Amino acid sequence: MRLALEEARRGLGRTSPNPAVGAVIVKGARVLSRGYHRAAGRPHAEIEALRALPSPDAARGTTLYVTLEPCSTRGRTPACTDAIARHGFARVVYGATDPNPAHAGRADALLAAHGIPVTRGVLAAECTALNLAWNHWITTRRPWVIAKCGLSLDGRISSHPESRWITNAESRADAMQLRAGVDAILIGAGTARTDDPRLTIRGLTGARQPWRVVVTNSGRLPATLRLFTDRHRDRTLVFRKEPLDAVLRTLGAMDVTSVLIEGGGATLGEAFDAGLVNEVVFYFAPQLLGGPVPAVGGRGVGRNEDALRLRDVTYTRLGDDVRVRGLI
């Protein structure tokens, strides 16, 4: 299953609105083939592993390890349970149960009817964590929301206009990986006007360009912004006079499974006040900036006891910066 997880990670950021899934076919102690889901509409991981076998008959009597319960209904591709039964596997082992109510647990009965025993829940926590955004979207039809910010130790995101960056190059490279793993990047109109950001994926090969989303109350945005003039301009969406909750529902209906909110402080404040954030990724630089612009604005909480708490927190040193990442 750990080998299957390795395979699944190869598809991270490339499969939406499908989950990242990996599969391994084993006979005895020998790995015969591996596969992973490469993109929506492409074969699922189980089929990729089958195609990697030396012959179609080689699956007979083997064990299939897959990170997610095999799909049991036809979508863009045929049901994997049908292919598994047809190729004569002796056993199927999977990690996470499919959270989709239409599929959850159905594979067990379907495969058992063909005489194929199933073991479920192997490394379930790791297999589930692989697709947090997709799991959330498939059950709520709302995207998983990540609040991202680069800030000083005193919680500021503004610096001198001629000094563009607060965090270092290592943090910015890490944040680019974060961008590459989401379906959309969202900012407020103030950030769009002040920073004229590109919100593109740079320095990574083969990454998809996420949607670039701007929320604005006035609707007055300069037509010269790079979001409207560069080669990715058709990937820019503007929402006027809509609350964030409604924007996220619309994006979810567009098969956007994950959204990275990059600011500014007012937009992040609205997201936290409304309870819309699922995950936090903050990059702290060893600087004290002062000034009027906090990383997170909004109403805030009335008492310290009401503060949002993080769980499963990790602290990662990136040069002199520190990345704090956790779930709400």
Coordinates of C-alpha atoms in Angstrom, one line a residue:
M1 CA 0.0 0.0 0.0
R2 CA 2.9 2.3 0.6
L3 CA 4.0 1.7 -3.0
A4 CA 0.5 2.5 -4.1
L5 CA 0.6 5.7 -2.2
E6 CA 3.9 6.6 -3.9
E7 CA 2.1 6.1 -7.2
A8 CA -0.9 8.1 -6.2
R9 CA 1.3 11.1 -5.3
R10 CA 2.5 11.3 -8.9
G11 CA -0.9 12.4 -9.9
L12 CA -1.4 15.1 -7.2
G13 CA -2.5 18.4 -8.6
R14 CA -3.3 16.8 -12.0
T15 CA -6.5 14.8 -11.6
S16 CA -9.2 17.2 -10.5
P17 CA -12.1 16.9 -10.4
N18 CA -11.1 13.2 -9.8
P19 CA -9.0 12.0 -6.8
A20 CA -5.4 11.0 -6.9
V21 CA -5.2 7.2 -6.8
G22 CA -2.3 4.7 -7.0
A23 CA -2.4 0.9 -7.6
V24 CA 0.1 -2.0 -7.4
I25 CA -0.4 -5.6 -8.6
V26 CA 1.5 -8.2 -6.6
K27 CA 2.0 -11.9 -6.9
G28 CA 3.6 -13.5 -3.9
A29 CA 6.3 -11.1 -2.9
R30 CA 6.9 -9.8 -6.4
V31 CA 5.5 -6.5 -7.7
L32 CA 4.3 -7.1 -11.2
S33 CA 3.1 -3.6 -12.2
R34 CA 2.2 -0.2 -10.9
G35 CA -0.1 2.6 -12.1
Y36 CA -1.7 5.9 -11.1
H37 CA -4.5 8.1 -12.3
R38 CA -3.0 10.7 -14.5
A39 CA -5.9 13.0 -15.3
A40 CA -9.7 13.2 -15.4
G41 CA -10.9 11.2 -18.4
R42 CA -7.8 9.1 -18.4
P43 CA -7.8 5.5 -17.2
H44 CA -8.0 4.9 -13.5
A45 CA -5.1 3.7 -11.5
E46 CA -6.3 0.0 -11.5
I47 CA -6.5 0.1 -15.3
E48 CA -3.1 1.7 -15.7
A49 CA -1.6 -1.1 -13.5
L50 CA -3.4 -3.7 -15.6
R51 CA -2.1 -2.2 -18.8
A52 CA 1.4 -2.3 -17.4
L53 CA 1.3 -6.1 -17.0
P54 CA 3.3 -8.2 -19.4
S55 CA 0.1 -9.8 -20.7
P56 CA -3.7 -9.6 -20.0
D57 CA -3.7 -13.0 -18.3
A58 CA -1.0 -12.0 -15.8
A59 CA -3.5 -10.6 -13.4
R60 CA -5.1 -13.9 -12.7
G61 CA -4.4 -15.1 -9.1
T62 CA -2.7 -11.8 -8.1
T63 CA -3.5 -9.2 -5.4
L64 CA -4.4 -5.7 -6.3
Y65 CA -3.5 -2.9 -3.9
V66 CA -5.2 0.4 -4.5
T67 CA -5.3 3.6 -2.3
L68 CA -9.1 4.2 -2.9
E69 CA -12.0 1.9 -3.1
P70 CA -12.4 0.8 -6.8
C71 CA -15.2 2.7 -8.5
S72 CA -18.4 0.7 -9.1
T73 CA -20.3 2.9 -11.5
R74 CA -19.6 4.2 -15.0
G75 CA -18.5 7.8 -15.4
R76 CA -16.1 9.1 -17.9
T77 CA -14.5 5.7 -17.8
P78 CA -16.0 2.2 -17.2
A79 CA -16.4 0.8 -13.6
C80 CA -13.1 -0.6 -12.3
T81 CA -15.0 -3.3 -10.4
D82 CA -16.0 -4.8 -13.7
A83 CA -12.4 -4.9 -15.0
I84 CA -11.1 -6.4 -11.7
A85 CA -13.7 -9.2 -11.9
R86 CA -13.0 -9.9 -15.5
H87 CA -9.2 -10.2 -15.0
G88 CA -9.5 -12.8 -12.3
F89 CA -7.7 -11.2 -9.3
A90 CA -7.4 -13.4 -6.3
R91 CA -7.8 -10.5 -3.8
V92 CA -8.2 -6.8 -3.6
V93 CA -6.8 -4.6 -0.8
Y94 CA -7.7 -0.9 -0.6
G95 CA -7.0 2.0 1.7
A96 CA -9.7 4.6 1.8
T97 CA -13.4 4.0 1.4
D98 CA -14.9 6.1 -1.4
P99 CA -16.7 9.0 0.4
N100 CA -19.2 9.4 -2.4
P101 CA -22.5 8.1 -1.0
A102 CA -23.3 6.6 -4.4
H103 CA -20.2 4.4 -4.2
A104 CA -19.2 4.0 -0.6
G105 CA -18.7 0.3 0.2
R106 CA -20.3 -1.0 -2.9
A107 CA -17.1 -2.5 -4.3
D108 CA -16.9 -5.0 -1.5
A109 CA -20.2 -6.7 -2.3
L110 CA -19.7 -6.5 -6.0
L111 CA -16.3 -8.2 -5.9
A112 CA -17.4 -10.7 -3.3
A113 CA -20.2 -11.8 -5.7
H114 CA -17.4 -12.7 -8.1
G115 CA -15.5 -14.7 -5.4
I116 CA -12.9 -12.0 -4.8
P117 CA -12.2 -11.3 -1.2
V118 CA -11.6 -7.7 -0.2
T119 CA -9.5 -6.2 2.6
R120 CA -10.3 -2.5 3.3
G121 CA -8.8 0.2 5.5
V122 CA -5.1 -0.6 5.1
L123 CA -3.2 2.7 5.8
A124 CA -6.7 4.3 5.7
A125 CA -5.6 7.6 7.3
E126 CA -2.8 8.2 4.9
C127 CA -4.9 7.2 1.9
T128 CA -7.7 9.5 3.1
A129 CA -5.4 12.4 3.7
L130 CA -4.1 12.2 0.2
N131 CA -7.4 13.5 -1.1
L132 CA -8.7 15.9 1.6
A133 CA -9.9 18.5 -1.0
W134 CA -11.7 15.9 -3.2
N135 CA -13.2 14.1 -0.2
H136 CA -14.7 17.5 1.0
W137 CA -15.9 18.5 -2.5
I138 CA -17.5 15.2 -3.4
T139 CA -19.6 15.2 -0.2
T140 CA -20.5 18.9 0.1
R141 CA -20.0 20.2 -3.5
R142 CA -18.0 23.0 -2.0
P143 CA -14.3 23.4 -2.6
W144 CA -11.7 22.8 0.1
V145 CA -10.4 26.3 1.1
I146 CA -6.8 26.9 2.0
A147 CA -5.8 30.3 3.5
K148 CA -2.2 31.2 2.4
C149 CA -0.2 34.1 3.5
G150 CA 3.4 35.3 3.7
L151 CA 3.8 37.6 6.7
S152 CA 6.1 39.2 9.2
L153 CA 6.5 38.1 12.8
D154 CA 4.1 40.9 13.9
G155 CA 1.5 39.7 11.5
R156 CA 1.8 42.2 8.7
I157 CA 1.6 41.7 5.0
S158 CA 2.4 45.2 3.8
S159 CA 5.9 46.5 3.2
H160 CA 7.5 49.4 1.3
P161 CA 6.1 49.6 -2.2
E162 CA 9.5 49.0 -3.7
S163 CA 10.1 45.9 -1.6
R164 CA 7.9 43.3 -3.1
W165 CA 8.7 40.2 -1.0
I166 CA 8.4 39.6 2.7
T167 CA 9.3 35.8 2.6
N168 CA 12.4 34.3 1.1
A169 CA 13.0 32.4 -2.2
E170 CA 12.5 29.0 -0.5
S171 CA 9.1 30.0 0.9
R172 CA 8.0 31.3 -2.5
A173 CA 9.1 28.1 -4.2
D174 CA 7.1 26.1 -1.7
A175 CA 4.1 28.3 -2.2
M176 CA 4.4 27.7 -6.0
Q177 CA 4.0 24.0 -5.3
L178 CA 0.9 24.9 -3.2
R179 CA -0.6 26.8 -6.2
A180 CA 0.1 23.9 -8.5
G181 CA -2.0 21.6 -6.3
V182 CA -5.2 23.7 -6.4
D183 CA -8.0 24.4 -8.9
A184 CA -8.3 28.1 -8.2
I185 CA -6.5 31.0 -6.6
L186 CA -8.6 33.7 -5.1
I187 CA -7.8 37.3 -4.2
G188 CA -9.6 40.5 -3.3
A189 CA -9.9 43.6 -5.5
G190 CA -7.5 45.5 -3.3
T191 CA -4.7 43.0 -3.8
A192 CA -5.5 43.0 -7.6
R193 CA -5.2 46.8 -7.8
T194 CA -2.2 47.2 -5.5
D195 CA 0.0 44.2 -6.5
D196 CA -1.2 43.5 -10.1
P197 CA -0.3 39.8 -9.5
R198 CA 0.0 37.1 -12.1
L199 CA -1.2 34.2 -10.0
T200 CA 0.5 31.8 -12.4
I201 CA 2.6 28.6 -11.9
R202 CA 6.2 29.3 -12.5
G203 CA 9.3 27.1 -12.3
L204 CA 7.3 23.8 -12.4
T205 CA 7.0 21.6 -15.5
G206 CA 3.6 20.2 -16.5
A207 CA 1.5 22.0 -13.9
R208 CA -2.0 23.1 -14.8
Q209 CA -2.8 26.8 -14.6
P210 CA -5.5 27.2 -11.9
W211 CA -8.5 29.5 -12.3
R212 CA -7.7 33.1 -11.1
V213 CA -10.6 34.5 -9.1
V214 CA -11.1 38.1 -8.1
V215 CA -13.9 39.2 -5.8
T216 CA -14.8 42.9 -5.8
N217 CA -17.6 45.0 -4.4
S218 CA -17.3 48.0 -6.7
G219 CA -16.6 46.0 -9.9
R220 CA -14.1 48.7 -10.9
L221 CA -10.9 46.9 -11.8
P222 CA -8.2 48.3 -14.2
A223 CA -8.5 46.7 -17.6
T224 CA -4.7 46.8 -17.8
L225 CA -4.2 44.2 -15.0
R226 CA -2.1 41.3 -16.0
L227 CA -5.0 39.0 -15.0
F228 CA -6.9 40.4 -17.9
T229 CA -4.1 40.8 -20.5
D230 CA -1.7 37.9 -20.2
R231 CA -1.8 34.6 -22.0
H232 CA -3.9 33.1 -19.2
R233 CA -6.6 35.8 -19.3
D234 CA -9.3 33.2 -20.2
R235 CA -8.5 31.6 -16.8
T236 CA -9.6 34.7 -14.9
L237 CA -13.0 35.0 -13.2
V238 CA -14.4 38.2 -11.6
F239 CA -17.3 38.0 -9.0
R240 CA -19.0 41.3 -8.3
K241 CA -20.9 42.1 -5.1
E242 CA -21.1 38.4 -4.1
P243 CA -20.3 37.1 -0.6
L244 CA -17.5 34.6 -0.5
D245 CA -19.8 31.8 0.5
A246 CA -21.8 32.2 -2.8
V247 CA -18.6 32.5 -4.8
L248 CA -17.4 29.2 -3.4
R249 CA -20.7 27.5 -4.1
T250 CA -20.5 28.7 -7.7
L251 CA -16.9 27.4 -8.0
G252 CA -17.9 24.1 -6.6
A253 CA -20.6 23.7 -9.2
M254 CA -17.8 24.3 -11.8
D255 CA -16.0 21.2 -10.5
V256 CA -13.5 23.4 -8.6
T257 CA -12.5 21.1 -5.7
S258 CA -9.9 23.4 -4.0
V259 CA -9.4 27.1 -3.6
L260 CA -6.3 28.9 -2.4
I261 CA -7.1 32.3 -0.9
E262 CA -4.0 34.5 -1.2
G263 CA -5.4 37.7 0.3
G264 CA -5.5 40.4 1.1
G265 CA -6.2 40.8 4.8
A266 CA -9.9 41.8 4.3
T267 CA -10.6 38.8 2.0
L268 CA -8.9 36.4 4.5
G269 CA -10.8 38.1 7.3
E270 CA -14.1 37.5 5.6
A271 CA -13.2 33.9 4.9
F272 CA -12.3 33.2 8.6
D273 CA -15.3 35.1 9.9
A274 CA -17.7 33.1 7.8
G275 CA -16.1 29.8 8.8
L276 CA -15.1 29.0 5.2
V277 CA -11.4 28.0 5.7
N278 CA -10.5 24.4 6.0
E279 CA -6.7 24.6 6.1
V280 CA -4.0 27.3 6.9
V281 CA -0.6 27.7 5.3
F282 CA 1.3 30.7 6.7
Y283 CA 4.9 31.6 5.9
F284 CA 6.5 33.6 8.7
A285 CA 9.6 35.7 7.9
P286 CA 11.9 36.8 10.7
Q287 CA 11.0 40.5 10.2
L288 CA 9.0 43.2 12.1
L289 CA 7.3 45.5 9.7
G290 CA 4.6 47.4 11.7
G291 CA 2.2 49.3 9.6
P292 CA -1.6 49.2 9.2
V293 CA -2.3 46.1 7.1
P294 CA -2.8 42.9 9.1
A295 CA -2.5 39.5 7.5
V296 CA -6.1 38.7 8.6
G297 CA -8.7 41.4 9.1
G298 CA -12.4 40.9 9.6
R299 CA -14.4 41.0 12.8
G300 CA -12.2 38.5 14.6
V301 CA -13.3 36.8 17.8
G302 CA -14.7 38.3 20.9
R303 CA -12.8 36.1 23.3
N304 CA -9.6 34.2 23.2
E305 CA -11.6 31.1 24.0
D306 CA -13.4 31.5 20.6
A307 CA -10.2 31.5 18.6
L308 CA -9.9 29.1 15.7
R309 CA -7.5 26.3 16.6
L310 CA -5.4 24.3 14.2
R311 CA -4.9 20.5 14.4
D312 CA -2.4 18.2 12.7
V313 CA 0.0 21.2 12.7
T314 CA 3.4 21.0 11.0
Y315 CA 6.3 23.5 11.4
T316 CA 8.7 23.5 8.5
R317 CA 11.9 25.6 8.3
L318 CA 12.5 27.1 4.8
G319 CA 15.8 28.9 5.1
D320 CA 15.2 31.5 7.8
D321 CA 11.4 31.4 7.3
V322 CA 9.0 29.0 9.0
R323 CA 5.9 27.5 7.4
V324 CA 3.0 26.7 9.7
R325 CA 0.5 24.4 8.2
G326 CA -2.6 22.8 9.8
L327 CA -6.3 22.1 9.5
I328 CA -9.0 24.2 11.1

